[in-house]
């Protein structure tokens, strides 16, 4: 989309007119507009505009001088807005739509209510309750800042009351005045800064009135770019808590196809622990990723973890598979979690003792990585990793502090999260940026050389990067693309499943419909030479669902030689590939059937059977004693090996 023109505005405006000054309604939705396309000189000519639709574009900001003083309705849904301060230029705004802007949070809704006193609806809902909440917060913050002023100034001598002291007071107020839940800390600190600046400027004679009937004088100062969350060390979500189980009644044991001795599985627990507002009627929240906690306890060699982390919607849950108890639940309002990953760090206590504890990383729609100290029960770090959503993340198997994040911005970034200090604070640093030509969906460090190469399943195929840290270039493009078919269209097909079965064999899904491909990393790499693309050396094909739907993630249980994948009917496909891997090449002509298929057992929710669901991800622990499946219908299904 190029710059807007007067002719284009007249074509898309109502009523039809040859003068911009007569247009009252203007629809600019779905035009791929960027922020720089909104020319203030042109838009200021819309002197009578009352309704403007900017939804479904690519706007990151709104110009601060559009001059639309009569605007009553503004639609900005499905953009990339990062801040809403510029909305204060529309004092008559009554209706506002901001859905689908992943970087805006509940804090921004509160800011909107503060800045726009005439607002009646926000995102289609009555704004009165938000207005009341803002008013109460504002009143309490004003009282607390005023009390802090009296305490701060009372400790100073007359000669110290200078402009520098006033600046010191503002910094002190921001640091010490707190009120309300942590999830609203961005809004409350924003207001504390405005209140303290006005109070200091007036010499303590007045602070902002607790009401919000007028646009505050501090808005101009607050219109500076928002401080990044990582820099603020903002822990913006509620702490991990013991959550009551939302258990569903399982039916009789599932029918199992192709079962063999030693792999008898029974359905054990069905949980709705990710329900929005803890509603048992929620069967729509999509669950995307799960991972078992590393079994690292000393004195328990050969033990395996039965604790699994699951994510979906605005929650991350940590579940004991044996009992079905939700040990912890972490919620981030406004977030949608897509991925979780565990690491185990060695920390030194204040007494000088070494202690090992698990850290869970979680990320999703808002492009942030949250580092959760599960045992202690709180979020101890937030990394603003990407400007767009994070599709997946994983820790390096050899460096416990190295974390890869893959985003819809077509970048993979390697971070060193570091070891937390005595206050459990992390200071992450960026090590590498890997550019992709398409969105990376799955990450997989190469099993035999994890410090050298990283594989990624992407929307455009399977790619590989050099991740050696001793190389000077810290931003790199794809080194090799792997080809699964001679057909040029099929060769660039989405790869949405990727995992190593052992040190050499890779399982991948998506390149050929209805099959899972097993291929050799070492043999493929041997044939690479200096080529930028190379055909994989296929060892076998596994028969899978013929569905055209995507994003069913496969996993492997390398200790047991297993490959796992869900499907669109709620089934779990299990492949014991140990015998296949022993077969000499060439590979079998026909795809190999699964060892068994666990059929969906149709649990009951609200008195009704859940008869059909999609299983987005299946993961088993190392000993294959527990298997966890996540669904599109807000159900965590846990199976136990008999």
Coordinates of C-alpha atoms in Angstrom, one line a residue:
X1 CA 0.0 0.0 0.0
X2 CA 1.3 3.4 -1.0
X3 CA 0.5 6.8 0.6
X4 CA -3.2 7.7 1.0
X5 CA -4.7 10.2 -1.5
X6 CA -7.6 12.5 -1.4
X7 CA -9.3 10.6 -4.2
X8 CA -8.9 7.3 -2.3
X9 CA -10.5 8.8 0.8
X10 CA -13.4 10.1 -1.2
X11 CA -14.0 6.7 -2.8
X12 CA -14.0 5.0 0.6
X13 CA -15.9 7.7 2.5
X14 CA -19.5 8.3 3.3
X15 CA -21.5 10.2 2.3
X16 CA -20.1 10.4 -1.2
X17 CA -18.7 13.8 -1.9
X18 CA -16.1 15.7 -3.9
X19 CA -14.9 17.4 -0.7
X20 CA -13.1 15.8 2.2
X21 CA -14.6 18.1 4.7
X22 CA -18.1 16.6 4.1
X23 CA -17.1 12.9 4.8
X24 CA -18.5 11.6 8.1
X25 CA -17.6 7.9 7.9
X26 CA -14.4 6.4 6.4
X27 CA -13.5 2.8 6.0
X28 CA -9.7 2.1 5.6
X29 CA -9.8 -1.4 6.9
X30 CA -7.8 -4.3 5.3
X31 CA -5.5 -2.1 3.2
X32 CA -2.2 -3.2 4.7
X33 CA -1.6 0.3 6.0
X34 CA 1.6 1.1 7.9
X35 CA 1.8 3.9 10.4
X36 CA 3.7 6.2 8.0
X37 CA 0.8 5.9 5.5
X38 CA -1.4 8.0 7.8
X39 CA -0.6 11.5 6.5
X40 CA -1.7 14.0 9.2
X41 CA -1.9 16.9 6.6
X42 CA -4.3 14.9 4.5
X43 CA -6.4 13.5 7.4
X44 CA -6.8 16.8 9.1
X45 CA -8.9 17.9 6.1
X46 CA -11.6 15.4 7.3
X47 CA -13.0 18.1 9.5
X48 CA -16.4 16.5 10.0
X49 CA -15.3 12.8 10.3
X50 CA -17.1 11.0 13.1
X51 CA -16.4 7.3 12.3
X52 CA -13.1 5.8 11.2
X53 CA -12.3 2.1 10.6
X54 CA -8.5 1.3 10.6
X55 CA -8.9 -2.4 11.5
X56 CA -7.0 -5.3 9.8
X57 CA -3.9 -3.2 8.9
X58 CA -0.3 -3.2 10.1
X59 CA -0.3 -0.1 12.3
X60 CA 2.3 0.1 15.1
X61 CA 1.4 3.6 16.2
X62 CA -1.1 6.4 15.5
X63 CA 0.3 9.8 14.6
X64 CA -0.2 12.3 17.4
X65 CA -1.6 15.1 15.3
X66 CA -4.4 13.8 13.2
X67 CA -6.7 16.6 14.2
X68 CA -10.0 14.6 14.0
X69 CA -11.6 16.5 16.8
X70 CA -15.2 15.3 16.0
X71 CA -14.3 11.6 15.9
X72 CA -16.8 9.5 17.9
X73 CA -16.1 5.9 16.7
X74 CA -12.7 4.4 16.0
X75 CA -11.9 0.8 15.0
X76 CA -8.3 -0.3 15.2
X77 CA -8.7 -4.1 15.7
X78 CA -6.1 -6.6 14.4
X79 CA -3.1 -4.3 14.1
X80 CA 0.3 -4.2 15.8
X81 CA -0.3 -1.2 18.1
X82 CA 2.1 -0.9 20.9
X83 CA 0.8 2.1 22.8
X84 CA -2.5 4.0 23.1
X85 CA -1.3 7.4 24.4
X86 CA -2.0 9.1 21.0
X87 CA -5.8 8.4 21.5
X88 CA -5.9 11.4 23.9
X89 CA -6.2 13.6 20.7
X90 CA -9.8 12.3 20.3
X91 CA -11.6 13.8 23.3
X92 CA -15.1 13.1 21.9
X93 CA -14.5 9.4 21.3
X94 CA -17.4 7.2 22.4
X95 CA -16.7 3.8 20.9
X96 CA -13.3 2.1 20.5
X97 CA -12.2 -1.3 19.2
X98 CA -8.7 -2.6 19.9
X99 CA -9.1 -6.4 19.8
X100 CA -6.4 -8.4 18.1
X101 CA -3.4 -6.1 19.0
X102 CA -1.1 -8.6 20.6
X103 CA 1.1 -6.0 22.4
X104 CA -1.8 -4.3 24.2
X105 CA -2.8 -5.5 27.6
X106 CA -5.4 -4.9 30.3
X107 CA -3.2 -1.9 31.4
X108 CA -3.9 -0.2 28.1
X109 CA -7.6 -0.6 28.5
X110 CA -7.3 1.3 31.8
X111 CA -5.2 4.0 30.2
X112 CA -7.9 4.4 27.5
X113 CA -10.5 4.9 30.1
X114 CA -8.4 7.5 31.9
X115 CA -7.6 9.4 28.7
X116 CA -11.0 9.3 27.1
X117 CA -13.7 10.5 29.6
X118 CA -16.6 10.2 27.0
X119 CA -15.9 6.6 26.1
X120 CA -19.0 4.4 26.4
X121 CA -17.8 1.2 24.8
X122 CA -14.4 -0.5 24.4
X123 CA -14.1 -3.7 22.4
X124 CA -17.9 -3.8 22.2
X125 CA -18.4 -3.8 26.0
X126 CA -19.7 -1.2 28.4
X127 CA -16.8 0.9 29.6
X128 CA -18.4 2.0 32.9
X129 CA -16.9 -0.8 35.0
X130 CA -13.4 0.0 33.7
X131 CA -14.0 3.7 34.3
X132 CA -15.0 2.9 38.0
X133 CA -11.9 0.8 38.4
X134 CA -9.7 3.5 37.0
X135 CA -11.3 6.1 39.3
X136 CA -10.7 4.0 42.4
X137 CA -7.1 3.3 41.4
X138 CA -6.6 7.0 40.6
X139 CA -7.9 8.1 44.0
X140 CA -5.8 5.7 46.0
X141 CA -2.7 6.5 44.0
X142 CA -3.2 10.2 44.5
X143 CA -3.5 9.8 48.2
X144 CA -0.4 7.6 48.4
X145 CA 1.8 9.9 46.2
X146 CA 0.7 12.9 48.4
X147 CA 1.6 11.0 51.6
X148 CA 4.9 10.0 50.0
X149 CA 5.5 13.7 49.2
X150 CA 5.0 14.8 52.8
X151 CA 7.3 12.0 54.1
X152 CA 10.0 12.8 51.4
X153 CA 10.0 16.5 51.9
X154 CA 9.8 16.3 55.7
X155 CA 13.1 14.5 55.7
X156 CA 14.9 17.4 53.9
X157 CA 16.3 20.7 55.1
X158 CA 15.1 24.0 53.6
X159 CA 18.2 24.5 51.5
X160 CA 17.7 21.1 49.8
X161 CA 14.3 21.9 48.2
X162 CA 15.5 22.5 44.7
X163 CA 14.5 21.3 41.2
X164 CA 16.9 18.4 41.6
X165 CA 15.1 17.3 44.7
X166 CA 11.8 17.5 42.8
X167 CA 13.2 15.1 40.2
X168 CA 14.5 12.9 42.9
X169 CA 11.0 12.8 44.4
X170 CA 9.4 11.6 41.1
X171 CA 12.0 8.8 40.9
X172 CA 11.4 7.9 44.5
X173 CA 7.6 7.8 44.0
X174 CA 7.8 5.6 41.0
X175 CA 10.1 3.2 43.0
X176 CA 8.1 3.1 46.3
X177 CA 4.4 3.9 45.6
X178 CA 2.6 0.7 44.7
X179 CA -1.0 -0.3 44.8
X180 CA -3.2 -3.0 43.2
X181 CA -2.4 -6.4 41.6
X182 CA 0.9 -6.9 39.8
X183 CA -0.9 -7.5 36.6
X184 CA -1.9 -3.7 36.6
X185 CA 1.5 -2.5 37.6
X186 CA 2.2 -0.9 34.2
X187 CA -0.9 1.3 34.5
X188 CA -0.3 2.2 38.2
X189 CA 3.3 3.2 37.7
X190 CA 2.3 5.3 34.6
X191 CA -0.2 7.1 36.8
X192 CA 2.2 7.5 39.7
X193 CA 4.7 9.2 37.4
X194 CA 2.1 11.7 36.2
X195 CA 0.7 12.4 39.6
X196 CA 4.2 12.9 41.2
X197 CA 5.4 15.1 38.3
X198 CA 2.4 17.5 38.7
X199 CA 2.7 17.4 42.5
X200 CA 6.4 18.3 42.3
X201 CA 5.8 21.0 39.7
X202 CA 3.2 22.7 41.9
X203 CA 5.5 22.5 45.0
X204 CA 3.1 20.2 46.7
X205 CA 0.1 22.5 46.6
X206 CA -2.0 20.1 44.5
X207 CA -2.0 16.7 42.8
X208 CA -4.2 15.4 40.0
X209 CA -7.8 15.1 41.1
X210 CA -8.9 11.6 41.7
X211 CA -11.6 12.0 39.2
X212 CA -10.9 11.6 35.4
X213 CA -13.3 14.2 33.9
X214 CA -10.4 16.1 32.3
X215 CA -7.4 15.1 30.3
X216 CA -4.5 15.4 32.7
X217 CA -1.6 17.8 32.2
X218 CA 0.8 14.9 32.5
X219 CA -0.4 13.3 29.3
X220 CA 2.2 15.1 27.2
X221 CA 5.0 13.8 29.3
X222 CA 3.5 10.3 29.4
X223 CA 3.3 10.3 25.6
X224 CA 7.0 9.3 25.4
X225 CA 7.6 5.8 24.1
X226 CA 6.5 3.1 26.6
X227 CA 9.4 1.6 28.6
X228 CA 10.1 -1.9 27.5
X229 CA 8.8 -4.6 29.9
X230 CA 12.1 -6.3 30.2
X231 CA 13.8 -3.0 31.3
X232 CA 11.2 -2.5 33.9
X233 CA 11.7 -6.0 35.3
X234 CA 7.9 -6.2 35.3
X235 CA 6.4 -9.4 36.7
X236 CA 3.0 -8.6 35.4
X237 CA 1.0 -11.8 36.2
X238 CA -0.4 -13.4 39.2
X239 CA 1.8 -15.8 41.2
X240 CA 1.6 -19.6 40.7
X241 CA -1.0 -21.0 43.0
X242 CA -2.5 -24.4 43.8
X243 CA -5.5 -24.6 41.6
X244 CA -8.6 -26.7 42.1
X245 CA -8.8 -29.5 39.6
X246 CA -11.5 -29.2 36.9
X247 CA -11.8 -33.0 36.4
X248 CA -13.9 -34.7 33.8
X249 CA -15.3 -38.1 34.2
X250 CA -13.6 -40.6 32.0
X251 CA -15.6 -43.3 30.2
X252 CA -14.6 -47.0 30.1
X253 CA -11.0 -47.6 29.0
X254 CA -10.3 -46.6 25.4
X255 CA -10.4 -49.0 22.5
X256 CA -6.8 -49.6 21.4
X257 CA -5.9 -50.6 17.8
X258 CA -2.8 -52.6 17.0
X259 CA -1.7 -52.9 20.7
X260 CA 1.1 -55.1 21.6
X261 CA 2.4 -56.5 25.0
X262 CA 4.1 -53.9 27.1
X263 CA 2.3 -50.9 25.6
X264 CA -1.2 -51.2 27.2
X265 CA -2.3 -47.6 28.0
X266 CA -5.3 -46.6 30.1
X267 CA -6.9 -43.1 30.3
X268 CA -6.3 -41.8 33.8
X269 CA -7.2 -38.1 34.1
X270 CA -9.1 -35.5 32.0
X271 CA -8.6 -31.9 33.2
X272 CA -10.1 -28.5 32.3
X273 CA -7.4 -26.6 34.2
X274 CA -7.0 -23.9 31.5
X275 CA -10.6 -22.7 31.6
X276 CA -11.1 -19.0 31.3
X277 CA -12.6 -17.7 34.6
X278 CA -12.5 -21.3 35.8
X279 CA -15.7 -22.0 33.9
X280 CA -16.5 -25.7 33.5
X281 CA -18.4 -24.7 30.3
X282 CA -15.2 -23.7 28.6
X283 CA -14.6 -26.3 25.9
X284 CA -13.0 -23.9 23.4
X285 CA -9.7 -22.8 24.8
X286 CA -7.0 -24.3 22.6
X287 CA -4.1 -26.1 24.3
X288 CA -0.8 -26.0 22.4
X289 CA 2.3 -27.4 24.1
X290 CA 3.4 -29.5 27.0
X291 CA 6.7 -30.8 28.4
X292 CA 7.8 -33.1 31.2
X293 CA 10.0 -31.7 33.9
X294 CA 13.6 -33.0 33.8
X295 CA 14.2 -35.7 36.3
X296 CA 17.4 -34.4 37.9
X297 CA 17.0 -35.3 41.6
X298 CA 20.1 -36.6 43.2
X299 CA 20.0 -40.1 44.5
X300 CA 17.3 -41.1 42.0
X301 CA 19.3 -42.4 39.1
X302 CA 17.0 -43.9 36.5
X303 CA 14.0 -42.0 37.9
X304 CA 11.6 -40.3 35.5
X305 CA 9.5 -37.2 36.1
X306 CA 5.8 -37.4 36.4
X307 CA 5.3 -33.7 36.4
X308 CA 4.2 -32.1 33.2
X309 CA 3.8 -28.4 32.2
X310 CA 0.9 -27.5 29.8
X311 CA 0.0 -24.3 28.2
X312 CA -2.9 -22.7 26.4
X313 CA -5.1 -19.6 26.6
X314 CA -3.8 -17.3 29.3
X315 CA -2.6 -20.0 31.6
X316 CA 0.4 -22.3 32.2
X317 CA -0.3 -25.3 34.5
X318 CA 2.0 -27.7 36.2
X319 CA 0.3 -31.1 36.8
X320 CA 1.2 -34.3 38.7
X321 CA 0.3 -37.0 36.3
X322 CA -0.1 -39.7 39.0
X323 CA -2.7 -37.9 41.0
X324 CA -4.1 -35.5 38.4
X325 CA -3.5 -32.6 40.8
X326 CA -2.7 -29.2 39.3
X327 CA 0.3 -28.2 41.4
X328 CA 0.6 -24.7 40.2
X329 CA -1.3 -22.4 37.8
X330 CA 0.2 -19.2 36.3
X331 CA -2.1 -16.8 34.5
X332 CA -1.2 -13.8 32.3
X333 CA -4.3 -11.8 31.4
X334 CA -4.3 -10.9 27.7
X335 CA -1.7 -13.5 26.8
X336 CA -2.2 -16.7 24.8
X337 CA 0.6 -19.2 25.5
X338 CA 1.9 -21.3 22.6
X339 CA 5.0 -23.0 24.0
X340 CA 6.8 -24.2 27.2
X341 CA 10.3 -25.5 27.9
X342 CA 12.1 -26.6 31.1
X343 CA 15.7 -26.2 32.2
X344 CA 17.4 -27.0 35.5
X345 CA 19.9 -24.4 36.9
X346 CA 22.5 -24.7 39.5
X347 CA 22.3 -21.7 41.9
X348 CA 24.3 -20.7 44.9
X349 CA 22.3 -19.8 48.0
X350 CA 23.1 -16.9 50.4
X351 CA 24.7 -19.5 52.7
X352 CA 27.1 -20.5 49.8
X353 CA 25.4 -23.9 49.2
X354 CA 24.8 -25.1 45.6
X355 CA 21.2 -25.9 44.9
X356 CA 19.6 -27.1 41.7
X357 CA 16.1 -26.0 40.8
X358 CA 13.8 -26.1 37.8
X359 CA 12.9 -23.1 35.7
X360 CA 10.0 -23.2 33.2
X361 CA 10.0 -20.8 30.2
X362 CA 6.6 -19.9 28.7
X363 CA 5.9 -17.7 25.7
X364 CA 3.2 -16.9 23.2
X365 CA 1.1 -14.2 21.5
X366 CA 2.7 -11.2 23.1
X367 CA 6.3 -12.1 22.1
X368 CA 7.5 -12.2 25.7
X369 CA 9.3 -15.1 27.5
X370 CA 8.3 -15.6 31.1
X371 CA 10.7 -17.4 33.4
X372 CA 8.8 -19.2 36.1
X373 CA 10.4 -20.5 39.3
X374 CA 7.9 -23.3 39.8
X375 CA 8.9 -24.5 43.3
X376 CA 9.0 -21.0 44.8
X377 CA 5.8 -20.1 43.0
X378 CA 6.4 -16.9 41.0
X379 CA 7.6 -15.4 37.8
X380 CA 11.2 -14.2 38.2
X381 CA 11.9 -12.8 34.8
X382 CA 10.3 -11.4 31.7
X383 CA 12.2 -11.2 28.4
X384 CA 10.7 -9.0 25.6
X385 CA 12.1 -11.3 23.0
X386 CA 10.2 -10.4 19.8
X387 CA 7.7 -7.8 18.5
X388 CA 5.5 -10.6 17.2
X389 CA 4.2 -13.8 18.7
X390 CA 6.6 -16.6 19.7
X391 CA 5.6 -19.8 18.0
X392 CA 8.0 -22.1 20.0
X393 CA 11.0 -22.2 22.2
X394 CA 13.5 -24.7 23.5
X395 CA 16.6 -24.9 25.7
X396 CA 20.0 -26.1 24.5
X397 CA 20.6 -29.7 25.7
X398 CA 24.3 -28.8 26.5
X399 CA 24.0 -25.2 28.0
X400 CA 21.3 -25.0 30.6
X401 CA 21.0 -21.2 30.3
X402 CA 20.8 -21.0 26.5
X403 CA 17.3 -20.5 25.1
X404 CA 16.1 -20.4 21.5
X405 CA 13.0 -18.5 20.7
X406 CA 11.2 -18.6 17.3
X407 CA 8.8 -16.0 16.2
X408 CA 6.2 -15.0 13.6
X409 CA 8.7 -12.2 12.8
X410 CA 10.6 -14.9 10.9
X411 CA 13.5 -14.8 13.3
X412 CA 15.1 -17.3 15.7
X413 CA 17.0 -15.7 18.6
X414 CA 19.4 -17.4 20.9
X415 CA 19.4 -16.0 24.5
X416 CA 21.6 -16.6 27.5
X417 CA 19.1 -16.2 30.4
X418 CA 22.0 -16.3 32.9
X419 CA 21.8 -17.6 36.5
X420 CA 19.5 -15.6 38.8
X421 CA 20.9 -13.6 41.6
X422 CA 19.9 -13.9 45.3
X423 CA 16.7 -12.0 44.6
X424 CA 15.8 -14.5 41.8
X425 CA 16.3 -11.9 39.1
X426 CA 17.5 -12.8 35.6
X427 CA 19.5 -10.7 33.3
X428 CA 19.1 -12.2 29.8
X429 CA 21.5 -11.4 26.9
X430 CA 21.2 -11.9 23.2
X431 CA 23.7 -14.2 21.6
X432 CA 22.6 -14.8 18.0
X433 CA 19.9 -13.8 15.5
X434 CA 18.9 -16.4 12.9
X435 CA 16.9 -15.1 9.9
X436 CA 14.3 -17.3 8.2
X437 CA 12.5 -16.9 4.9
X438 CA 9.3 -18.2 6.5
X439 CA 7.8 -18.5 10.0
X440 CA 9.7 -21.1 12.1
X441 CA 7.2 -23.5 13.8
X442 CA 9.4 -26.1 15.6
X443 CA 13.0 -26.0 16.9
X444 CA 15.3 -28.9 17.2
X445 CA 19.1 -28.7 18.1
X446 CA 20.9 -31.4 16.2
X447 CA 21.3 -34.3 18.6
X448 CA 24.9 -35.2 17.6
X449 CA 26.1 -31.6 17.5
X450 CA 23.7 -29.3 19.4
X451 CA 26.4 -26.6 19.8
X452 CA 27.0 -26.5 16.0
X453 CA 23.6 -26.8 14.2
X454 CA 20.0 -26.1 14.8
X455 CA 17.1 -27.5 12.8
X456 CA 13.8 -25.8 12.4
X457 CA 10.5 -26.9 10.8
X458 CA 9.1 -23.8 9.1
X459 CA 6.1 -22.7 7.0
X460 CA 8.3 -23.0 3.9
X461 CA 10.1 -26.3 4.7
X462 CA 12.9 -27.6 7.0
X463 CA 16.0 -25.4 7.4
X464 CA 19.3 -25.6 9.3
X465 CA 21.5 -22.9 10.8
X466 CA 25.1 -22.7 12.0
X467 CA 24.8 -21.8 15.7
X468 CA 28.5 -21.8 16.7
X469 CA 29.2 -19.0 19.1
X470 CA 32.9 -18.8 18.2
X471 CA 32.1 -17.3 14.8
X472 CA 32.2 -13.5 14.4
X473 CA 28.9 -13.1 12.6
X474 CA 26.1 -12.7 15.1
X475 CA 23.3 -12.5 12.6
X476 CA 23.0 -15.4 10.1
X477 CA 20.7 -16.7 7.4
X478 CA 19.7 -20.3 6.8
X479 CA 22.7 -22.4 5.9
X480 CA 20.9 -25.4 4.3
X481 CA 17.3 -26.2 3.3
X482 CA 16.3 -29.9 3.3
X483 CA 14.2 -31.2 0.4
X484 CA 11.7 -34.1 0.9
X485 CA 10.5 -34.4 -2.7
X486 CA 11.5 -33.7 -6.3
X487 CA 8.3 -31.8 -6.8
X488 CA 9.2 -28.1 -6.4
X489 CA 5.9 -27.3 -4.7
X490 CA 6.0 -30.2 -2.3
X491 CA 9.7 -29.5 -1.5
X492 CA 8.7 -26.2 0.2
X493 CA 5.7 -27.6 2.0
X494 CA 5.2 -26.6 5.7
X495 CA 7.1 -28.8 8.2
X496 CA 5.1 -28.6 11.5
X497 CA 6.6 -31.6 13.3
X498 CA 10.3 -32.2 14.0
X499 CA 12.2 -34.2 16.6
X500 CA 15.2 -36.5 16.9
X501 CA 14.4 -40.2 17.6
X502 CA 18.1 -40.9 18.5
X503 CA 21.4 -39.2 17.9
X504 CA 21.0 -39.6 14.1
X505 CA 17.4 -40.2 13.0
X506 CA 15.0 -37.3 12.6
X507 CA 11.2 -37.6 12.6
X508 CA 9.5 -34.9 10.6
X509 CA 5.9 -34.3 9.5
X510 CA 4.1 -32.0 7.0
X511 CA 6.2 -32.4 3.9
X512 CA 4.1 -35.3 2.6
X513 CA 0.4 -35.5 3.6
X514 CA -0.6 -38.5 5.6
X515 CA 2.9 -39.6 6.6
X516 CA 5.7 -39.0 9.0
X517 CA 9.2 -39.2 7.6
X518 CA 12.2 -40.8 9.3
X519 CA 15.5 -39.6 7.8
X520 CA 19.2 -39.7 8.6
X521 CA 20.9 -36.5 9.6
X522 CA 24.5 -37.9 9.1
X523 CA 23.8 -39.4 5.7
X524 CA 22.0 -36.3 4.5
X525 CA 24.8 -34.0 5.8
X526 CA 27.4 -36.2 4.1
X527 CA 25.7 -35.6 0.7
X528 CA 25.4 -31.9 1.3
X529 CA 28.9 -30.7 0.2
X530 CA 28.6 -26.9 -0.5
X531 CA 25.0 -27.0 -1.7
X532 CA 22.4 -24.7 -0.1
X533 CA 19.7 -27.3 -0.5
X534 CA 20.0 -31.1 -0.1
X535 CA 17.5 -34.0 -0.4
X536 CA 17.1 -35.9 2.8
X537 CA 18.1 -39.6 3.0
X538 CA 14.8 -41.3 3.9
X539 CA 14.9 -44.3 6.2
X540 CA 11.2 -45.0 6.4
X541 CA 7.7 -43.5 6.1
X542 CA 5.2 -43.9 8.9
X543 CA 1.5 -43.9 8.1
X544 CA -0.4 -41.1 9.7
X545 CA -3.9 -39.4 9.4
X546 CA -4.7 -38.2 5.8
X547 CA -6.0 -34.9 7.2
X548 CA -5.2 -31.6 5.4
X549 CA -5.2 -29.8 8.7
X550 CA -1.8 -28.6 10.1
X551 CA 0.0 -27.9 13.4
X552 CA -0.3 -31.3 15.0
X553 CA 3.1 -31.5 16.6
X554 CA 4.9 -34.8 16.9
X555 CA 7.2 -35.8 19.7
X556 CA 9.7 -38.6 20.4
X557 CA 10.6 -40.7 23.4
X558 CA 14.2 -41.5 22.5
X559 CA 14.9 -43.8 25.4
X560 CA 12.0 -46.1 24.3
X561 CA 12.4 -45.6 20.5
X562 CA 8.9 -44.1 20.2
X563 CA 7.3 -41.5 17.9
X564 CA 4.0 -39.9 19.0
X565 CA 1.4 -37.7 17.2
X566 CA -2.2 -36.7 17.7
X567 CA -4.8 -36.2 15.0
X568 CA -8.1 -34.4 14.2
X569 CA -10.3 -37.1 15.7
X570 CA -8.8 -37.1 19.2
X571 CA -6.6 -40.2 18.6
X572 CA -3.0 -40.7 19.6
X573 CA -0.8 -42.5 17.1
X574 CA 2.1 -44.4 18.7
X575 CA 5.0 -45.8 16.7
X576 CA 7.7 -48.2 18.1
X577 CA 10.4 -47.6 15.5
X578 CA 13.3 -49.6 17.0
X579 CA 12.9 -52.4 14.5
X580 CA 12.5 -50.0 11.6
X581 CA 15.8 -48.3 12.4
X582 CA 17.6 -51.6 12.4
X583 CA 16.5 -52.4 8.8
X584 CA 19.1 -51.8 6.1
X585 CA 18.4 -49.4 3.3
X586 CA 16.6 -49.0 0.9
X587 CA 13.6 -48.1 3.0
X588 CA 10.3 -50.1 2.8
X589 CA 8.2 -49.1 -0.2
X590 CA 4.9 -48.7 1.8
X591 CA 4.5 -46.5 4.8
X592 CA 4.7 -48.4 8.1
X593 CA 1.5 -48.7 10.1
X594 CA 1.4 -47.4 13.7
X595 CA 2.2 -49.8 16.5
X596 CA -1.1 -48.7 18.1
X597 CA -3.7 -46.0 18.0
X598 CA -5.3 -44.8 21.3
X599 CA -8.9 -43.8 20.4
X600 CA -10.5 -40.8 22.1
X601 CA -12.3 -42.2 25.1
X602 CA -15.2 -39.6 24.9
X603 CA -15.1 -38.1 28.5
X604 CA -18.1 -36.2 29.7
X605 CA -18.3 -32.5 30.4
X606 CA -21.4 -30.8 31.7
X607 CA -23.3 -34.1 31.4
X608 CA -22.5 -34.4 27.7
X609 CA -19.8 -36.6 26.0
X610 CA -17.0 -34.7 24.3
X611 CA -17.2 -36.8 21.1
X612 CA -14.7 -35.1 18.8
X613 CA -11.6 -33.0 19.4
X614 CA -8.2 -32.3 17.9
X615 CA -5.1 -33.5 19.7
X616 CA -2.5 -30.8 19.1
X617 CA 0.4 -32.3 20.9
X618 CA 1.3 -35.6 22.7
X619 CA 4.3 -36.0 25.0
X620 CA 5.5 -39.0 27.1
X621 CA 8.0 -39.0 29.9
X622 CA 11.3 -40.7 29.5
X623 CA 10.2 -44.0 30.9
X624 CA 7.0 -44.0 29.0
X625 CA 4.9 -44.4 32.1
X626 CA 2.7 -41.4 31.5
X627 CA 1.5 -39.8 28.3
X628 CA -0.1 -36.3 28.1
X629 CA -2.3 -35.2 25.2
X630 CA -3.5 -31.6 24.6
X631 CA -6.7 -30.8 22.7
X632 CA -8.4 -28.0 20.9
X633 CA -11.3 -28.3 23.4
X634 CA -9.5 -27.3 26.6
X635 CA -8.9 -30.8 27.8
X636 CA -5.6 -32.2 29.1
X637 CA -5.8 -36.0 28.7
X638 CA -3.4 -38.1 30.8
X639 CA -2.8 -41.8 30.0
X640 CA -0.9 -44.3 32.1
X641 CA 1.0 -47.4 31.0
X642 CA -0.4 -50.5 32.6

